[in-house]
Amino acid sequence: MKIGLIGLGRIGKLYAEILLKNFDEIEVCAFSPRLQKRFYDLTHISRFKFFSSWNSFIGDHSIIGYIIAAPSTTHYEYIKKLIKFGKPIFCEKPLDLSLKRIDKIHELTKDSGFPITIGFNRRFDPDIRQLKKEIQTGTIGTPHIVKITSRDPAPPSIEFLRSSGGLFLDMVIHDFDMARFLLDEEPISIYSEAEVLIDQEIGKIGDFDTAISTLKFPKGTMVVIDNSRRSVYGYDQRIEVFGSKGMITTKNQRDHSVIKYDHKGSHMTPLKDFFIERYYQSYVNEMTEFLKICQGDKGQIVTVNDARQATKIALAAMKSIKNQRQNLIQ
Amino acid sequence: MKIGLIGLGRIGKLYAEILLKNFDEIEVCAFSPRLQKRFYDLTHISRFKFFSSWNSFIGDHSIIGYIIAAPSTTHYEYIKKLIKFGKPIFCEKPLDLSLKRIDKIHELTKDSGFPITIGFNRRFDPDIRQLKKEIQTGTIGTPHIVKITSRDPAPPSIEFLRSSGGLFLDMVIHDFDMARFLLDEEPISIYSEAEVLIDQEIGKIGDFDTAISTLKFPKGTMVVIDNSRRSVYGYDQRIEVFGSKGMITTKNQRDHSVIKYDHKGSHMTPLKDFFIERYYQSYVNEMTEFLKICQGDKGQIVTVNDARQATKIALAAMKSIKNQRQNLIQ
Amino acid sequence: MKIGLIGLGRIGKLYAEILLKNFDEIEVCAFSPRLQKRFYDLTHISRFKFFSSWNSFIGDHSIIGYIIAAPSTTHYEYIKKLIKFGKPIFCEKPLDLSLKRIDKIHELTKDSGFPITIGFNRRFDPDIRQLKKEIQTGTIGTPHIVKITSRDPAPPSIEFLRSSGGLFLDMVIHDFDMARFLLDEEPISIYSEAEVLIDQEIGKIGDFDTAISTLKFPKGTMVVIDNSRRSVYGYDQRIEVFGSKGMITTKNQRDHSVIKYDHKGSHMTPLKDFFIERYYQSYVNEMTEFLKICQGDKGQIVTVNDARQATKIALAAMKSIKNQRQNLIQ
Amino acid sequence: MKIGLIGLGRIGKLYAEILLKNFDEIEVCAFSPRLQKRFYDLTHISRFKFFSSWNSFIGDHSIIGYIIAAPSTTHYEYIKKLIKFGKPIFCEKPLDLSLKRIDKIHELTKDSGFPITIGFNRRFDPDIRQLKKEIQTGTIGTPHIVKITSRDPAPPSIEFLRSSGGLFLDMVIHDFDMARFLLDEEPISIYSEAEVLIDQEIGKIGDFDTAISTLKFPKGTMVVIDNSRRSVYGYDQRIEVFGSKGMITTKNQRDHSVIKYDHKGSHMTPLKDFFIERYYQSYVNEMTEFLKICQGDKGQIVTVNDARQATKIALAAMKSIKNQRQNLIQ
């Protein structure tokens, strides 16, 4: 079985690696022989095929699904091209930075009858799946307060940030999606505050590096998200859901569990500090689900509408900062 | 040495107990023989004296300081009466529910030249003292995000709530004070959201039971506070301070450390579920500091201005809810 | 109510402090005016009376019980003197270093009809009480393996060690008592190994500083105890009970719960490092029980036989080391 | 590159899976077409080849190393057959149950000049590697006490146990190896106690299900190991190393980190309860090292002598139980 891969940057390579390492029956195909040598260090390179032309790549009948990992500005065009072939598409987040174009994609895909799924990978994390399961089985009763902490180990380059859409569309969007996913509802309003506390260069391009957002959901559940672009102690990813019958929380992960005790106290190793390392299993699970879909089975899907809603929330957050007031999400 | 105690309800009794148990040299005095029998169960009752008249009580030269633990509506009058005697006063929180009257007290006391200290007892908690010490010594660099979780085990009676001033003036005010105390600064703005999720009766008297507030401080530090009137797993009191060089956190307390492991998992006993039990040491430390002041030494003081600022923040929070927007604190 | 205190060293002073601070109705009496000034710094000194002669002290009718905290070589004589007065006696551990003299005390006291209780204070610790309660209610089913870790922060002086009876009679005896207390049975055999790894001076006086002992109980339960005279990270006191239905454990204690996270990892403050600080509540509870007994009520007692059994185990341990084999305890 | 696999039971299949999944360039070969269909469910079956005869299998020049995962009674014969081909051999533990035959293998292989490595997989676990690294870099100074807890979730079948060599040769041998590995020394003596507390059937075949062993090492370090065949709360694998400068510990692993808080307390999911799940990464690392060796590089080796020493310790432990005394290990 072949999967077509579009986009051969860091994320494209990650998907290739995960498919080749974890799914023996899968061949990964791309169409850019020029980039072929960049992939030589993949351990399973023998199952990575390069087509010499876009047309042969896109027309190959044995390809059962496509992964779009190219720059987000190109997603719309690729989806438009691929959709007529009627094959499942996995599109990396952000689907697009423009809500208008996301709406177009939504329009384009909503009646297509075949699945398109978006790369909000955290939904596939074992801890978060367990969290959702607990919420759904009523372990904590009605959720009252959800707290999401999401802090990167270090800010990306200014170059990356410039075209990223900014803190909310690039980073917090994951947490907005998390809130919707966990509560299975749409938020009705948001209030955000943001600051430049880490690097003044980030401020100069009109972006922020630190933020707190509060969302309100229809039944009164409040979600508060705190974000930072630089957590010196590692990648800090925690969720806490407080409800009428109790609370559930997730913890951060470390490379090993060794604790040292000395005259100064007791010491643990820092948190995992790279998103791929922290969420590796999520990526594997995500691909497992996508391959199910490619084979005609039911798999866990993240819809275009999910991407659209998360984008709407991010845009509302940015407007809220400007207006210093709560913003309705419509 | 004698301490005069005004107000003989639950909190008055607590102060009596703490003084009698922990400070052998202290006699506690009150002026209401009528209430004397309510105190018979105090273990150190032999050092609890009752004056037969208010005048003899207030005029006794051997009393070195007064504690006001009477209803908050009476604080102003008691302070006014006591201030001319030039003795240290400890006044339980809230100093008053009316900012106008707090201003009057401020006016009244600011030039009095003797100390008046307010019962924001958490400032005296060993964990919180350690937290402040770490912040001051720069352990975490510049604070960027402070998260305060403060959830009561169960809501007070509707009767109590009716005269309490509401969630923000009664409960969140502690957390507002905490934010000011830890950061040693005044916040410039606040945004709050609040809901009635636990008991509709609370809503009927115009109050809330669940809230999230975000404060902004001059250097950009953001503080987020989440509150609930009912945490079924016990009294949840946590603080997390995240900064440019790291993070520091406090943990909740339990009655014992026994962990049980069985086929269902591992289990710990619930959190301590009563504020007096959780903050007992804070009350002892608070009285230790007040007794220092009474003896003319330097002790840790919580000023009338501290109470005034916390009240201002609470009022701004309530206005923010009404306006659904950020409110400046002036 | 008066308690007579015999022995005014560190432990005598501790009992005085605990009684005076926690039991307002108690006066502590001693008979050595010469030592009076050593106690001036006790906060509740006003309730500490000194008799001018032994006879008046021992004959005072208002004294309801005696605490013997004098050197262990004197315990036998004091008990002999006190026993005819028919008042409850609390005797600090070790009851005596000689099994022969302990037997004599046993003989002397077994028909006396009034309670004598020995200072194995750990039995009164809240965590250990909870542990025993869980074992008794069958939480973990039948106990299979008990692990006791008991490591002092630092060795006592060589002078102290010289007359201490050695590692097993001075230190491990607490853990032997713990094993008997938790399992409510007598062990049938012991095997111990011991080494001098910390300080060669300890070896020169024929003592050890590090040991591991394995006890076997009638139903097959095995108890393993590991001891060290120097744990640089603080006073390490842990118990783990593993059984047919699960496991229960206790944890060490710290002065505060603050955790610091930085680029090197996460860090907690060292363990409490002084036995009085760690077991303060045990001492309070122990005195609470003794005072009950003094007032004719039922209180938790540690019997002379408990001391005798623990001593027998310690002696069997020492013999086991010499013989390098399992030793029966008879 | 081809790896020859001998033995196609549970462990053989595990090695096949690990090689196929994690090392894309590896083909696994076996010689028993009869068993071929048992392997159909391996995800990477396409790289699993079956030879039709033993001779063609053993003589294939493209096979770079052999894994022996057949029953332990056959190990000696297979090694004898394979050794003349001069290729690296990986032999699953136990190398053999008979010390005499292990000695023969030692004799046979010691001058062969090519590596043979034994499957003590825990040496390759990330936590244990980190532990060893810390010991070697002197983090805890000189080791004084090592505590190893090793408790299986459930006993194997009586059939398995009958030919297993018993608790010490089958299970505790891992922990004996661990002690030698961590301390990089040979123990000089052992004392063990063992009981039948879980299943009387185990006793009927002359085996035990619960044990405690104490080893002494040349510099005085003591190692205590506690074992049980049934831990209802999951697979309990912990190590603690206490030394002159501090302590280091490892923790158990769980499937996810979610904690639930309710009115009964706080709850975590049980420990991982299967050795393959718990030590999966060790197996991967072990194969990584073996493949290095097969390719002529330096890899982490567990020698025949390591297996011999661990066996000697196990035999000495069994003798110690019989004699109820410390046994020298020679």
mmCIF file of N, CA and C in Angstrom, chain A residues 116 138 150 228:
data_model
loop_
_atom_site.group_PDB
_atom_site.id
_atom_site.type_symbol
_atom_site.label_atom_id
_atom_site.label_comp_id
_atom_site.label_asym_id
_atom_site.label_seq_id
_atom_site.Cartn_x
_atom_site.Cartn_y
_atom_site.Cartn_z
ATOM 1 N N ILE A 116 -11.394 13.854 4.869
ATOM 2 C CA ILE A 116 -10.187 14.675 4.937
ATOM 3 C C ILE A 116 -9.953 14.937 6.421
ATOM 4 N N GLY A 138 -18.085 10.323 32.625
ATOM 5 C CA GLY A 138 -18.662 11.040 33.761
ATOM 6 C C GLY A 138 -17.848 10.985 35.041
ATOM 7 N N SER A 150 0.420 25.196 28.105
ATOM 8 C CA SER A 150 1.114 24.788 26.892
ATOM 9 C C SER A 150 2.262 25.764 26.669
ATOM 10 N N SER A 228 3.382 30.037 26.733
ATOM 11 C CA SER A 228 4.653 30.757 26.672
ATOM 12 C C SER A 228 5.498 30.132 25.572
#
